[in-house]
mmCIF file of C-alpha atoms and ligand atoms in Angstrom:
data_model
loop_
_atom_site.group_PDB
_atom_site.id
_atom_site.type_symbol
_atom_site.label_atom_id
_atom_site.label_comp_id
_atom_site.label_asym_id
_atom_site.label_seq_id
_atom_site.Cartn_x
_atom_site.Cartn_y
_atom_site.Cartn_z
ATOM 1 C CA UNK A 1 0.000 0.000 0.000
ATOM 2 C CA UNK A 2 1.063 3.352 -0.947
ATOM 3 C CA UNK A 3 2.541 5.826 2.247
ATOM 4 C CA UNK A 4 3.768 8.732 1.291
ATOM 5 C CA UNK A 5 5.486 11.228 3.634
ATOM 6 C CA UNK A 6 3.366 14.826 2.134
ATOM 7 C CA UNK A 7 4.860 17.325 4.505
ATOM 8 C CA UNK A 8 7.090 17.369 7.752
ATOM 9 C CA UNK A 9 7.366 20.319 10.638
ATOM 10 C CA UNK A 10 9.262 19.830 14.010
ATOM 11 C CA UNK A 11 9.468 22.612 16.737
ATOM 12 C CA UNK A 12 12.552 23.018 19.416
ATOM 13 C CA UNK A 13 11.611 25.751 22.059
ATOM 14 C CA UNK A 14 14.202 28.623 21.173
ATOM 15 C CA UNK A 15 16.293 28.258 24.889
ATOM 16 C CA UNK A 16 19.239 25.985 24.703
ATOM 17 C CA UNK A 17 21.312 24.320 27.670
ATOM 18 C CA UNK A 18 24.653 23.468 27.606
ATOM 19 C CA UNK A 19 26.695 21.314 29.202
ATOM 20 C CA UNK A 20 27.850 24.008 31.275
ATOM 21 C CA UNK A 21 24.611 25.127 32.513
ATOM 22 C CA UNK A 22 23.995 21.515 33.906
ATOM 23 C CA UNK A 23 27.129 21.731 35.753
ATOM 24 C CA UNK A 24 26.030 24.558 37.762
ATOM 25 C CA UNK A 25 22.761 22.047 38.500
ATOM 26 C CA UNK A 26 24.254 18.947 39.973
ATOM 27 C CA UNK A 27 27.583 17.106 40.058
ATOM 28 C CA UNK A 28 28.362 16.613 36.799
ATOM 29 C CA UNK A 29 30.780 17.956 33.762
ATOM 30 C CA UNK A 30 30.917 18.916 30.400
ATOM 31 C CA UNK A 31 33.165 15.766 29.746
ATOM 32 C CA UNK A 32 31.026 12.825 31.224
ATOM 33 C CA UNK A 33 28.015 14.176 29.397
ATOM 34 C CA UNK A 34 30.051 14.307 26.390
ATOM 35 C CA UNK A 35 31.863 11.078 26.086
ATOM 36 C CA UNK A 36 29.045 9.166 27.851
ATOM 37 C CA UNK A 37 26.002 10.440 26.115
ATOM 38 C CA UNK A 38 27.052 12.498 22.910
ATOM 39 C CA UNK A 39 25.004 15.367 24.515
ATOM 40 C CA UNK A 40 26.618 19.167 24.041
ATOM 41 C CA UNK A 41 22.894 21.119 24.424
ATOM 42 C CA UNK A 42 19.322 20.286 24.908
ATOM 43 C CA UNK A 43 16.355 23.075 24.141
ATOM 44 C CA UNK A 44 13.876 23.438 26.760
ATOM 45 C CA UNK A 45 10.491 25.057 27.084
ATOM 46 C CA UNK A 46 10.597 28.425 28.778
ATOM 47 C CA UNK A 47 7.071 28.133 29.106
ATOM 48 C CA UNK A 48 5.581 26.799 26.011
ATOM 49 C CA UNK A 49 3.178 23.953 26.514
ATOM 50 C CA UNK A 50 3.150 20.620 25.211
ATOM 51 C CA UNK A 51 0.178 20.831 22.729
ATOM 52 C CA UNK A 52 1.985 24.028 21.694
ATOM 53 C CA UNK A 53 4.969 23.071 20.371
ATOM 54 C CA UNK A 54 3.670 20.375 18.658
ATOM 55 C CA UNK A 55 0.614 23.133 17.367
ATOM 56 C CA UNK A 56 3.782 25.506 15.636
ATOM 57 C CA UNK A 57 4.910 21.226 14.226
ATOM 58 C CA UNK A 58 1.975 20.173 12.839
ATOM 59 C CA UNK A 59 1.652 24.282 11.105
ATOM 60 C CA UNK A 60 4.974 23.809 9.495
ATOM 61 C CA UNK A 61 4.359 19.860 8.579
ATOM 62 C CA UNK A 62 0.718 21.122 6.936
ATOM 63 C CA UNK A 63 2.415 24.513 5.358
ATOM 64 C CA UNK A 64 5.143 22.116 3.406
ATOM 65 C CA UNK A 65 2.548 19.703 2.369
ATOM 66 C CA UNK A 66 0.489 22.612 0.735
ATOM 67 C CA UNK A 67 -2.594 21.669 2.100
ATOM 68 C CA UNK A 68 -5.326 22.670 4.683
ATOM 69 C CA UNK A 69 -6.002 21.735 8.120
ATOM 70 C CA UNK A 70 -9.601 20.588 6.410
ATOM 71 C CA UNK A 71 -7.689 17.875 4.159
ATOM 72 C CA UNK A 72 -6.806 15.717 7.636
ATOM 73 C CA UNK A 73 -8.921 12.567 8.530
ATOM 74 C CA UNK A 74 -7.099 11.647 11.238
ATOM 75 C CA UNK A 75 -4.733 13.299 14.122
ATOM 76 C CA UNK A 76 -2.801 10.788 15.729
ATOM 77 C CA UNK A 77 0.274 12.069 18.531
ATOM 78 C CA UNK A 78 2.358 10.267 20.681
ATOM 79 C CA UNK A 79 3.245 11.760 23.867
ATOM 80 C CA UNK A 80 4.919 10.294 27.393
ATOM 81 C CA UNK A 81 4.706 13.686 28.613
ATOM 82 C CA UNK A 82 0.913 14.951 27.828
ATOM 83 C CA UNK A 83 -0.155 18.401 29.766
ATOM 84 C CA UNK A 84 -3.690 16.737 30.407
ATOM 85 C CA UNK A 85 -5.022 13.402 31.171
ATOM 86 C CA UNK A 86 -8.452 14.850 29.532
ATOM 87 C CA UNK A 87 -8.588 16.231 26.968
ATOM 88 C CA UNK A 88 -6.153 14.469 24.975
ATOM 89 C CA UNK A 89 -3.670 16.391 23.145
ATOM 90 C CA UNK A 90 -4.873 15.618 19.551
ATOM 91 C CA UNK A 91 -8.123 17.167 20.732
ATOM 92 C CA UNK A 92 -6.497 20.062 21.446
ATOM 93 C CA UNK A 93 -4.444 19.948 18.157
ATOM 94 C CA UNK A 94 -7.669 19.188 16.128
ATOM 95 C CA UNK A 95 -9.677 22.289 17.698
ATOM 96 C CA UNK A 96 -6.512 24.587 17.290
ATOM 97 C CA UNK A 97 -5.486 23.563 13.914
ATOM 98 C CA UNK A 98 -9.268 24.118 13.030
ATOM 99 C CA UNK A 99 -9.098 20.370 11.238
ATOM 100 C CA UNK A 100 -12.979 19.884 11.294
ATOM 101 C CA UNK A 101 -12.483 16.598 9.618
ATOM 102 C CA UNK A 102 -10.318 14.372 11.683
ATOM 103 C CA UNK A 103 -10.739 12.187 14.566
ATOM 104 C CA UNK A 104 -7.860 12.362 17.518
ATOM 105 C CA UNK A 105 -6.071 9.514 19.292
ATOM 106 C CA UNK A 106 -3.262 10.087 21.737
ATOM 107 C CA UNK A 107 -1.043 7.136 22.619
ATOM 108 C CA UNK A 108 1.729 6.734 25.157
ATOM 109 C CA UNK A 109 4.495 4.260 24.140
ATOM 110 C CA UNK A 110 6.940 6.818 25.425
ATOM 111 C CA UNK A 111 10.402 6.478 23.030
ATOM 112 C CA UNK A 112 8.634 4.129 21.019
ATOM 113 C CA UNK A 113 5.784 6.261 19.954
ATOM 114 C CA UNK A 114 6.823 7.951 17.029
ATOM 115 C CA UNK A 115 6.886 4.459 15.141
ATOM 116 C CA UNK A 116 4.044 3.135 16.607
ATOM 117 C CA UNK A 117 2.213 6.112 15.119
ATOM 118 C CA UNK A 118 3.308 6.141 12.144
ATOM 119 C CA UNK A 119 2.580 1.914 11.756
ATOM 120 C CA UNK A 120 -0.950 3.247 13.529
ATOM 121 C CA UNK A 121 -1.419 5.977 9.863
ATOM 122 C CA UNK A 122 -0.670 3.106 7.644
ATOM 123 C CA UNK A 123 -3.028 0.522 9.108
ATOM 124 C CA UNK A 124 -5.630 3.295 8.918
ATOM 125 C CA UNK A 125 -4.358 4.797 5.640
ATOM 126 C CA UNK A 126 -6.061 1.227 4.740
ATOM 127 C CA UNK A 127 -9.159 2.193 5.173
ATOM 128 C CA UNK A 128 -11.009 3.651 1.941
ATOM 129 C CA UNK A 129 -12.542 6.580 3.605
ATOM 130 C CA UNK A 130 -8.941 7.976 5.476
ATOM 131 C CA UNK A 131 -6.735 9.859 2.740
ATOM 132 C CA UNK A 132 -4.385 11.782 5.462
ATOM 133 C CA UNK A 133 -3.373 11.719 8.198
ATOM 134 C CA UNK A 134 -1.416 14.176 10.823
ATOM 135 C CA UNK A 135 1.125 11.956 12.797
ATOM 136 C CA UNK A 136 2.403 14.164 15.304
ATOM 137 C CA UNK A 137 4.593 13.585 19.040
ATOM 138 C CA UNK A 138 5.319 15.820 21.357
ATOM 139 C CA UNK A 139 7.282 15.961 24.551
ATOM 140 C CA UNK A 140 7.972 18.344 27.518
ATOM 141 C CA UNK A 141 10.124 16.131 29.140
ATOM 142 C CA UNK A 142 11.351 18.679 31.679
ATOM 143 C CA UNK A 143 7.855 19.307 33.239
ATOM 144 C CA UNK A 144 9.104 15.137 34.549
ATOM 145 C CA UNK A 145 12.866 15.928 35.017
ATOM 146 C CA UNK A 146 14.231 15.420 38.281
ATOM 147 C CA UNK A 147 16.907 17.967 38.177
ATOM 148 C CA UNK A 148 18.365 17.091 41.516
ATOM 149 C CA UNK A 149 19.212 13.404 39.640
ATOM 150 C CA UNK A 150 22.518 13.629 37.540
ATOM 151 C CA UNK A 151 21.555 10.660 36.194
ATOM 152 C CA UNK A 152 18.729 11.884 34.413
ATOM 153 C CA UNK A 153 18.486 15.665 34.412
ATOM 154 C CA UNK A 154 21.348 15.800 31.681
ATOM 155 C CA UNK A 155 20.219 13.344 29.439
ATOM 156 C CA UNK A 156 16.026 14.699 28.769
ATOM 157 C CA UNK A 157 15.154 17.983 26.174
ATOM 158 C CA UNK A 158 11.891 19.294 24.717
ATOM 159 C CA UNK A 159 10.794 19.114 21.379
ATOM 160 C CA UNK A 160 7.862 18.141 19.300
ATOM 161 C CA UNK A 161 7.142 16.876 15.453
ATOM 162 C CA UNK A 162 4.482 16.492 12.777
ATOM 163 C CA UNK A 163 4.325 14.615 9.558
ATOM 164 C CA UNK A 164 1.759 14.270 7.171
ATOM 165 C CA UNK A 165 1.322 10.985 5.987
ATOM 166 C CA UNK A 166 -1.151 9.952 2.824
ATOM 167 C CA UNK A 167 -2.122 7.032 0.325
ATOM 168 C CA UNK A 168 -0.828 8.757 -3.161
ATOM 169 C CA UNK A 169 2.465 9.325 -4.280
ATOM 170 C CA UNK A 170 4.843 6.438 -4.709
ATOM 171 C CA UNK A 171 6.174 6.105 -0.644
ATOM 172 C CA UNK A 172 5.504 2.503 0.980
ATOM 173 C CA UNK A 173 6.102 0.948 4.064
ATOM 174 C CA UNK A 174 7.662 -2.398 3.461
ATOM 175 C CA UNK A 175 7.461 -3.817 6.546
ATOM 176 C CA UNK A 176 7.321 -3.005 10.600
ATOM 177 C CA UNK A 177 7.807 -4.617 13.999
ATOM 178 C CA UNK A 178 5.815 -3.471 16.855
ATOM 179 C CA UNK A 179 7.016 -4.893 20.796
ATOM 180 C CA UNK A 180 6.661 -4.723 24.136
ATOM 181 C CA UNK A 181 8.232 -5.789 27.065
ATOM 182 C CA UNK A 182 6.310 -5.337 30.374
ATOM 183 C CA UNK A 183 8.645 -7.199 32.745
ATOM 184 C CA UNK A 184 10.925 -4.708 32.214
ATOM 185 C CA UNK A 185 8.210 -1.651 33.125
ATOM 186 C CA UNK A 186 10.397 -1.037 36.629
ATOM 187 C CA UNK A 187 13.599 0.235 34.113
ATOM 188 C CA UNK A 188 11.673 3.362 33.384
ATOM 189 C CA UNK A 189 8.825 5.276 35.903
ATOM 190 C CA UNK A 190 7.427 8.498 36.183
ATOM 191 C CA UNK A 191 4.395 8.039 38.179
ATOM 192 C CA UNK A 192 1.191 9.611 37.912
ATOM 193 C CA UNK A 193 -0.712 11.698 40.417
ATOM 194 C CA UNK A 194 -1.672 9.848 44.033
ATOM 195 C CA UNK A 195 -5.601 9.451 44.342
ATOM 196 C CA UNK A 196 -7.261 11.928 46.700
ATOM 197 C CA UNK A 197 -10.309 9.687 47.743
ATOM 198 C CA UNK A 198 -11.603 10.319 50.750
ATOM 199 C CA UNK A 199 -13.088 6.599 50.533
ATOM 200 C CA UNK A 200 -9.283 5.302 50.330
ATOM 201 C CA UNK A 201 -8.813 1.997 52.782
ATOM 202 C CA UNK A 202 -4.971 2.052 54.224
ATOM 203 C CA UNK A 203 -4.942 -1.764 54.199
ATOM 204 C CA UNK A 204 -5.003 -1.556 50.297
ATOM 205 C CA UNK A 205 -1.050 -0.461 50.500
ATOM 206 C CA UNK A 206 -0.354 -3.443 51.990
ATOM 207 C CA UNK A 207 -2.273 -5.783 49.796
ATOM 208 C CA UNK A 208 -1.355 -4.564 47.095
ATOM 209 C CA UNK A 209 1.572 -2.166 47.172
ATOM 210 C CA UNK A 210 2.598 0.063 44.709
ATOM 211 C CA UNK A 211 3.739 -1.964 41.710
ATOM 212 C CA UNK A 212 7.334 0.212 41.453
ATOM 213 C CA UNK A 213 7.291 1.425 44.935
ATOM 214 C CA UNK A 214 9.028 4.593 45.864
ATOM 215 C CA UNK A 215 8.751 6.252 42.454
ATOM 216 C CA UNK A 216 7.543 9.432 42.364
ATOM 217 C CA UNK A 217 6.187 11.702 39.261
ATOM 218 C CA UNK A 218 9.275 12.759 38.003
ATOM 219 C CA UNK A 219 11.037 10.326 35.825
ATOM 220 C CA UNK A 220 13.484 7.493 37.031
ATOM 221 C CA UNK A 221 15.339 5.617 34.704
ATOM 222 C CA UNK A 222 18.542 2.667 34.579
ATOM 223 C CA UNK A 223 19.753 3.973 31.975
ATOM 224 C CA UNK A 224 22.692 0.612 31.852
ATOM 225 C CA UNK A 225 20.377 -2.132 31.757
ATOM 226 C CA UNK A 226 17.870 0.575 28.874
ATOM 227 C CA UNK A 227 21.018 0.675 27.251
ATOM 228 C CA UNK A 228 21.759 -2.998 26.864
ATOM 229 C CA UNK A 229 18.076 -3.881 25.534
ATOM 230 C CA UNK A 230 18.451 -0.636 23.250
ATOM 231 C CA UNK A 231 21.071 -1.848 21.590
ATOM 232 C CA UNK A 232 19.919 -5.627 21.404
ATOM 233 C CA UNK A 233 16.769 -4.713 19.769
ATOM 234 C CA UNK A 234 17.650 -1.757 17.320
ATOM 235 C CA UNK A 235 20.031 -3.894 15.408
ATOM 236 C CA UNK A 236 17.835 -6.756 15.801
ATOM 237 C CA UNK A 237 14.805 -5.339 14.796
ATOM 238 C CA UNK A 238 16.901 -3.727 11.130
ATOM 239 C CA UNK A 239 18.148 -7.199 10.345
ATOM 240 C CA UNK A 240 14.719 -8.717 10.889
ATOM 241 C CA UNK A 241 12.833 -6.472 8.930
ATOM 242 C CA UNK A 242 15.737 -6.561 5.540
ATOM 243 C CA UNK A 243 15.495 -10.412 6.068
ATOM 244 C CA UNK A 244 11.616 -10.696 6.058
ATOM 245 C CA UNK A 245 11.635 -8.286 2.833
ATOM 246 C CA UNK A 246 14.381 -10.038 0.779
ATOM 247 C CA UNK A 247 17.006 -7.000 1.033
ATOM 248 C CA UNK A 248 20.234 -6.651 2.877
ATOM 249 C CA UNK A 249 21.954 -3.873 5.024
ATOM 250 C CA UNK A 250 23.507 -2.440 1.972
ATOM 251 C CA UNK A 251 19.996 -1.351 0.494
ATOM 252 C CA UNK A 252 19.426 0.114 3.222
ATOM 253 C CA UNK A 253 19.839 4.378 1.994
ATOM 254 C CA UNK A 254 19.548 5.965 5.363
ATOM 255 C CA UNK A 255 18.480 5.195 8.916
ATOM 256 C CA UNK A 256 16.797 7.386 11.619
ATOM 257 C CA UNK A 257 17.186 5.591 15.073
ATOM 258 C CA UNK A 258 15.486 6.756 18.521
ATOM 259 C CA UNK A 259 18.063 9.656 19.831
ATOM 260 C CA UNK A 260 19.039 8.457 22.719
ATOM 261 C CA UNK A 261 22.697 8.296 22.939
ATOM 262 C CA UNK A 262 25.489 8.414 20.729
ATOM 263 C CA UNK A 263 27.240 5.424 21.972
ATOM 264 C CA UNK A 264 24.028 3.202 21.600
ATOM 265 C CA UNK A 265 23.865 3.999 17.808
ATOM 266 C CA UNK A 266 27.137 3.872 17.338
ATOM 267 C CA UNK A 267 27.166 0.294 19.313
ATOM 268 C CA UNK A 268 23.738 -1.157 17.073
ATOM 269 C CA UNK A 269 26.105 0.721 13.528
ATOM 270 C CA UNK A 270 28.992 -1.758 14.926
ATOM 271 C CA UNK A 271 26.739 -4.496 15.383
ATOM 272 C CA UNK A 272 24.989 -4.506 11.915
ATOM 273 C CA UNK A 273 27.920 -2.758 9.896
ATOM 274 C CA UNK A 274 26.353 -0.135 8.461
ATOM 275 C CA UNK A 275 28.179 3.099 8.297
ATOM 276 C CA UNK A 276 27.352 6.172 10.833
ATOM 277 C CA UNK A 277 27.898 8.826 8.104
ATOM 278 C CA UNK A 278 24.400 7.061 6.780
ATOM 279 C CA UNK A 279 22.555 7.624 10.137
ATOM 280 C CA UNK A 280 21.055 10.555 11.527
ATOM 281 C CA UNK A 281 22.448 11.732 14.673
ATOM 282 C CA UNK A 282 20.230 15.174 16.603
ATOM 283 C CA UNK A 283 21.204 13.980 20.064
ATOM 284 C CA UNK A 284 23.985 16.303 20.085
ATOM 285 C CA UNK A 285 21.827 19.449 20.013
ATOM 286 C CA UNK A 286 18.707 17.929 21.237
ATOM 287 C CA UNK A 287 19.665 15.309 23.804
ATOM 288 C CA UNK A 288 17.287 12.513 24.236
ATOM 289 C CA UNK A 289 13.340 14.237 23.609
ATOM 290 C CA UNK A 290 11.543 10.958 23.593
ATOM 291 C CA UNK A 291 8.919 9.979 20.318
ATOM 292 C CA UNK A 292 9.705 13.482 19.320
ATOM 293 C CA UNK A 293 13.368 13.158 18.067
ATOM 294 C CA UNK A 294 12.251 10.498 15.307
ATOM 295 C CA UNK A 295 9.740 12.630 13.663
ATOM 296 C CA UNK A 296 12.726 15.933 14.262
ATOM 297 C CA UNK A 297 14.747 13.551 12.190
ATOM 298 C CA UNK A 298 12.446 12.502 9.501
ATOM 299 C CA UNK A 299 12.469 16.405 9.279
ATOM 300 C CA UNK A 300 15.500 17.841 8.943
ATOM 301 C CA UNK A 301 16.023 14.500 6.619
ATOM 302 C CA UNK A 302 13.422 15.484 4.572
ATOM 303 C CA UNK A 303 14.257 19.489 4.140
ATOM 304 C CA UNK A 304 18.258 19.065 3.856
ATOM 305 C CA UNK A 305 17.494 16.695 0.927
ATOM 306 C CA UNK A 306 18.910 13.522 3.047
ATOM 307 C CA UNK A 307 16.580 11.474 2.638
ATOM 308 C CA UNK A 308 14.627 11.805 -1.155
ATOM 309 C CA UNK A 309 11.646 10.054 -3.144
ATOM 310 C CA UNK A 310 13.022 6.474 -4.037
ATOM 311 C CA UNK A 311 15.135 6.166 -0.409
ATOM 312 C CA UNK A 312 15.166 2.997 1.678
ATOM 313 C CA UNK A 313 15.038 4.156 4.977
ATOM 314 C CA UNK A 314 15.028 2.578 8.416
ATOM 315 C CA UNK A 315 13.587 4.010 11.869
ATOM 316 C CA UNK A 316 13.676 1.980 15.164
ATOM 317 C CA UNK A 317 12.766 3.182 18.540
ATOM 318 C CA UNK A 318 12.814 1.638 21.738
ATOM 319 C CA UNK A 319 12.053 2.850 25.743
ATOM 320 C CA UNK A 320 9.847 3.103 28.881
ATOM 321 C CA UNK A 321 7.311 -0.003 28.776
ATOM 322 C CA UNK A 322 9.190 -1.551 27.779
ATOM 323 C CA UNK A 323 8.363 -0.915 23.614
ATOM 324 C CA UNK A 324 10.239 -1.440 20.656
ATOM 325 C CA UNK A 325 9.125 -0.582 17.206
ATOM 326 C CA UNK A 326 11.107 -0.417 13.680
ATOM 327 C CA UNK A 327 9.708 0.955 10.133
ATOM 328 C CA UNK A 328 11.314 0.169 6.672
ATOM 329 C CA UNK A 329 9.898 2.714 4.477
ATOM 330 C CA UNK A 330 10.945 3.423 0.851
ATOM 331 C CA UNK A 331 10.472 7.294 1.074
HETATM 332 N N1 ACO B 401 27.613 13.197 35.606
HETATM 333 C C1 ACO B 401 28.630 12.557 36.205
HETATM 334 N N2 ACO B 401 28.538 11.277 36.611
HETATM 335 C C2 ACO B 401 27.372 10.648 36.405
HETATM 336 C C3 ACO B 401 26.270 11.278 35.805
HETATM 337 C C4 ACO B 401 26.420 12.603 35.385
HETATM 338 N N3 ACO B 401 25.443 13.298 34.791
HETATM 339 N N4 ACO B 401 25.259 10.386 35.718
HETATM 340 C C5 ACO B 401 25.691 9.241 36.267
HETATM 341 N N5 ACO B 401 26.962 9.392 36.691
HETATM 342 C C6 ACO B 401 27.819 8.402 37.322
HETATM 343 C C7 ACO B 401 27.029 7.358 38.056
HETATM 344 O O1 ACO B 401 26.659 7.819 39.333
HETATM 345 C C8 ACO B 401 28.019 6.208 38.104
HETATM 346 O O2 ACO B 401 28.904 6.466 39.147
HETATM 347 P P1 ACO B 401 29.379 5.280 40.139
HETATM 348 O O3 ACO B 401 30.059 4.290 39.249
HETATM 349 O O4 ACO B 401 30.260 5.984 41.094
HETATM 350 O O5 ACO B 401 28.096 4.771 40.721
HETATM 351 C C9 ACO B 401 28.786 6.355 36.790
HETATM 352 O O6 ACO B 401 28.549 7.695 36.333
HETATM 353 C C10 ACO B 401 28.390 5.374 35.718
HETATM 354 O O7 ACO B 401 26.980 5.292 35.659
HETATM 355 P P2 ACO B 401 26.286 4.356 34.595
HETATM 356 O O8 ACO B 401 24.817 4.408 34.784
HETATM 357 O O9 ACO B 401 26.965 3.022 34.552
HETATM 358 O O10 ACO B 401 26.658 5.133 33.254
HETATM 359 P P3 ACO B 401 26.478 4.643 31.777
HETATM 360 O O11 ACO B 401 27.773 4.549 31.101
HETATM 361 O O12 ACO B 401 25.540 3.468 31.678
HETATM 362 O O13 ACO B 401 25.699 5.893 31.120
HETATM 363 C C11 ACO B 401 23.486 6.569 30.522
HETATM 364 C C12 ACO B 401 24.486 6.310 31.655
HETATM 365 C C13 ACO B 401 23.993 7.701 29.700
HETATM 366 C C14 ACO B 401 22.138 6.924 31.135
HETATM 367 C C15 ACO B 401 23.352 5.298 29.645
HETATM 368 O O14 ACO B 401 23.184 4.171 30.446
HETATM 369 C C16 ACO B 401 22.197 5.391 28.667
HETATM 370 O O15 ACO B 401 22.209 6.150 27.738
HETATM 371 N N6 ACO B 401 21.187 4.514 28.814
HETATM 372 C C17 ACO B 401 20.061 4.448 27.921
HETATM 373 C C18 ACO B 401 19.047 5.498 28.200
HETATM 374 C C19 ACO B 401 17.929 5.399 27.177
HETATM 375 O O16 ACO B 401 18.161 5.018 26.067
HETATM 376 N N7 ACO B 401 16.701 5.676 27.523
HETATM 377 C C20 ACO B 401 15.686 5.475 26.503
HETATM 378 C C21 ACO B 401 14.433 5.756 26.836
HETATM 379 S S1 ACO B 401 14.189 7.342 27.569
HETATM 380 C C22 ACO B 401 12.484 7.467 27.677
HETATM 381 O O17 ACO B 401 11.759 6.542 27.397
HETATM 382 C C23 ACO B 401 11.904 8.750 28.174
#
């Protein structure tokens, strides 16, 4: 089935962190963030909401796809970090945008979400009455940074994307894995709000405690055993999908992994011998933004000419679940 990418936007709030300003935060340096994480800055939101960045996004996506708001069936975003339970984001999106057409579904597959989305547009792209569709993540990951944590404070930035996705043109996706792994849920927490009912029973803490006990809202991560499953399934997930199409690592044009850290794409490039110069690396500027820094990459791809009509290109993402999820798409 056709999927063609129609238009792309992303949105990084304009005030960037460096290195340096983390130092003056917690007990850390320039050098460890560096040479352990590939991190040098990281934008953050001065302000600017969730549903916002991904509003100026989805603008930019719609503007380069020439079309209106109206031409949307479907809104779909992905976000770990949502500013409301109710209503969901893609509401808000779908009243702001003014796209009087679409329906709105948020998801949370936190790192993972951007290709779960974009699997999501294709399975609906199916459908005869759905032309287009608004795929969309966006994350304030600082409104859930600890910043007392070293361990996670320098790692998280804000950022959100939008693509438009649609059945003509001659884009396909070949193939894609979808996973989860909920034994692993404890690796990666950030709690939601305690309950306030006056009706609460105390005994019910003891029967049945709180499944990752002593987590609180902001996020908590082990980042070294994330890291070791990150790396496991990216390259596993690229060689699966190439196999299960009939195509090799060579084909393969370009890829666009989760931005999490340098050394994990640089370990999964070792792994399945593919060159880094082919792979697209934001976490530099952008540190690690969640389901937003696939759909940043898919758009500075697209608008530096990286990735072009005819590509064979790769995505994977994994994270907090756990999830894993890989696209091959021939652009
Ligand atoms: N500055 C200085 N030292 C630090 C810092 C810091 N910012 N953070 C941790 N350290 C210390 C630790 O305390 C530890 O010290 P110790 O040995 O005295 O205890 C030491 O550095 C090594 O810590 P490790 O955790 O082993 O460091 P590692 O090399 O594994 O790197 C990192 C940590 C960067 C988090 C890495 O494990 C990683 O990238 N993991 C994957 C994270 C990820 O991909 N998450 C994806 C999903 S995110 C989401 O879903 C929102």
């Amino acid at each position: 089935m056709n999927y063609t990418i129609l238009g792309t936007g992303s949105y990084l709030p304009e005030r960037v962190v460096t290195n340096a300003d983390m130092e003056k935060l917690v007990d850390t340096s320039d050098e460890w963030i560096r040479t352990r994480t590939g991190i040098k800055t990281r934008h953050y939101s001065t302000g600017e909401t969730g549903w916002y960045m991904a509003l100026q996004a989805c603008q930019r996506a719609l503007e380069a796809a020439q079309m209106s708001p109206k031409d949307i069936d479907a809104i779909f975003v992905s976000s770990a970090t949502p500013d409301y339970m109710v209503p969901s984001t893609s509401c808000i999106l779908q009243g702001e945008l003014g796209a009087e057409n679409a329906f709105a579904i948020d998801i949370n597959v936190a790192c993972a979400g951007y290709i779960y989305v974009m699997d999501m547009a294709a399975r609906y792209l199916a459908s005869p009455n759905i032309n287009h569709v608004l795929v969309v993540s966006t994350e304030q990951l600082t409104a859930r940074t600890n910043f007392n944590d070293r361990n996670t404070c320098v790692l998280f930035g804000d950022a959100a994307s939008a693509t438009v996705v649609g059945k003509e043109g001659s884009g396909e996706i070949l193939t894609s894995i979808l996973g989860a792994d909920g034994t692993g849920g404890h690796l990666l927490v950030s709690k939601n709000f305690d309950p306030e009912n006056p009706f609460l029973e105390a005994d019910w803490q003891e029967r049945w405690p709180d499944r990752f006990e002593g987590h609180i809202q902001k996020l908590y991560m082990n980042g070294a055993e994330v890291y070791r499953f990150a790396v496991r399934k990216m390259s596993g997930m690229i060689k699966d999908m190439v196999a299960e199409v009939g195509l090799t690592i060579e084909d393969i044009d370009y890829m666009i992994p989760h931005q999490a850290n340098t050394r994990i794409l640089e370990a999964a490039a070792k792994r399945l011998k593919f060159p880094m110069e082919k792979m697209y690396t934001g976490i530099e500027k952008m540190g690690n933004t969640s389901s937003a820094g696939l759909g940043v990459g898919i758009d500075e791809c697209v608008r530096t000419g990286t990735i072009k009509s005819g590509d064979l290109v790769a995505m994977s993402g994994f994270g907090g679940g756990l999830t894993y999820g890989a696209l091959l798409l021939r652009i």
